[in-house]
GROMACS .gro file of C-alpha atoms in nm:
model
   60
    1MET     CA    1  10.647   9.404   7.984
    2SER     CA    2  10.482   9.745   7.969
    3ASP     CA    3  10.135   9.585   7.956
    4SER     CA    4  10.184   9.428   8.298
    5ASN     CA    5  10.313   9.759   8.437
    6SER     CA    6  10.012   9.951   8.308
    7GLY     CA    7   9.783   9.685   8.458
    8MET     CA    8   9.954   9.721   8.794
    9ALA     CA    9   9.927  10.099   8.772
   10SER     CA   10   9.552  10.085   8.709
   11ASP     CA   11   9.513   9.834   8.995
   12ASN     CA   12   9.711  10.068   9.219
   13LYS     CA   13   9.490  10.364   9.121
   14SER     CA   14   9.171  10.168   9.189
   15LEU     CA   15   9.312  10.054   9.524
   16LYS     CA   16   9.397  10.412   9.618
   17ALA     CA   17   9.047  10.524   9.517
   18LYS     CA   18   8.891  10.251   9.734
   19GLU     CA   19   9.116  10.345  10.025
   20LEU     CA   20   9.021  10.713   9.989
   21LYS     CA   21   8.649  10.628   9.985
   22LEU     CA   22   8.690  10.407  10.291
   23PHE     CA   23   8.886  10.678  10.473
   24LEU     CA   24   8.620  10.939  10.397
   25PHE     CA   25   8.345  10.701  10.510
   26ILE     CA   26   8.525  10.639  10.839
   27ILE     CA   27   8.598  11.008  10.904
   28ILE     CA   28   8.262  11.153  10.792
   29LEU     CA   29   8.017  10.884  10.906
   30LEU     CA   30   8.161  10.614  11.129
   31PHE     CA   31   8.358  10.819  11.385
   32PRO     CA   32   8.078  11.072  11.450
   33ILE     CA   33   7.820  10.793  11.488
   34LEU     CA   34   8.048  10.604  11.726
   35ALA     CA   35   8.119  10.920  11.926
   36VAL     CA   36   7.749  10.994  11.969
   37GLY     CA   37   7.684  10.631  12.061
   38VAL     CA   38   7.961  10.619  12.321
   39VAL     CA   39   7.866  10.949  12.485
   40GLY     CA   40   7.496  10.863  12.473
   41GLY     CA   41   7.561  10.517  12.614
   42TYR     CA   42   7.766  10.661  12.899
   43GLY     CA   43   7.496  10.916  12.976
   44PHE     CA   44   7.232  10.643  12.973
   45ALA     CA   45   7.441  10.428  13.209
   46VAL     CA   46   7.485  10.719  13.451
   47TRP     CA   47   7.113  10.793  13.435
   48ILE     CA   48   7.023  10.431  13.512
   49PHE     CA   49   7.280  10.420  13.794
   50GLN     CA   50   7.135  10.735  13.949
   51MET     CA   51   6.786  10.586  13.937
   52PHE     CA   52   6.904  10.316  14.178
   53ALA     CA   53   7.178  10.493  14.376
   54GLY     CA   54   7.022  10.839  14.396
   55PRO     CA   55   7.152  11.169  14.265
   56PRO     CA   56   7.502  11.288  14.351
   57GLY     CA   57   7.547  11.523  14.641
   58PRO     CA   58   7.632  11.529  15.008
   59PRO     CA   59   7.499  11.239  15.216
   60ALA     CA   60   7.165  11.303  15.379
   0.00000   0.00000   0.00000
């Protein structure tokens, strides 16, 4: 009975370690890359729009 409990405990520890690594990957790498991509993509879209529609300002 105790053998199965120790096996479950080691599985639980390895699962927690994997979850911690995944969390750190998401926080340190994925979110900053996505943030730069979203802001850069929005800036690019505005730039392309202004190439066709003209810069913002009062009507001429």
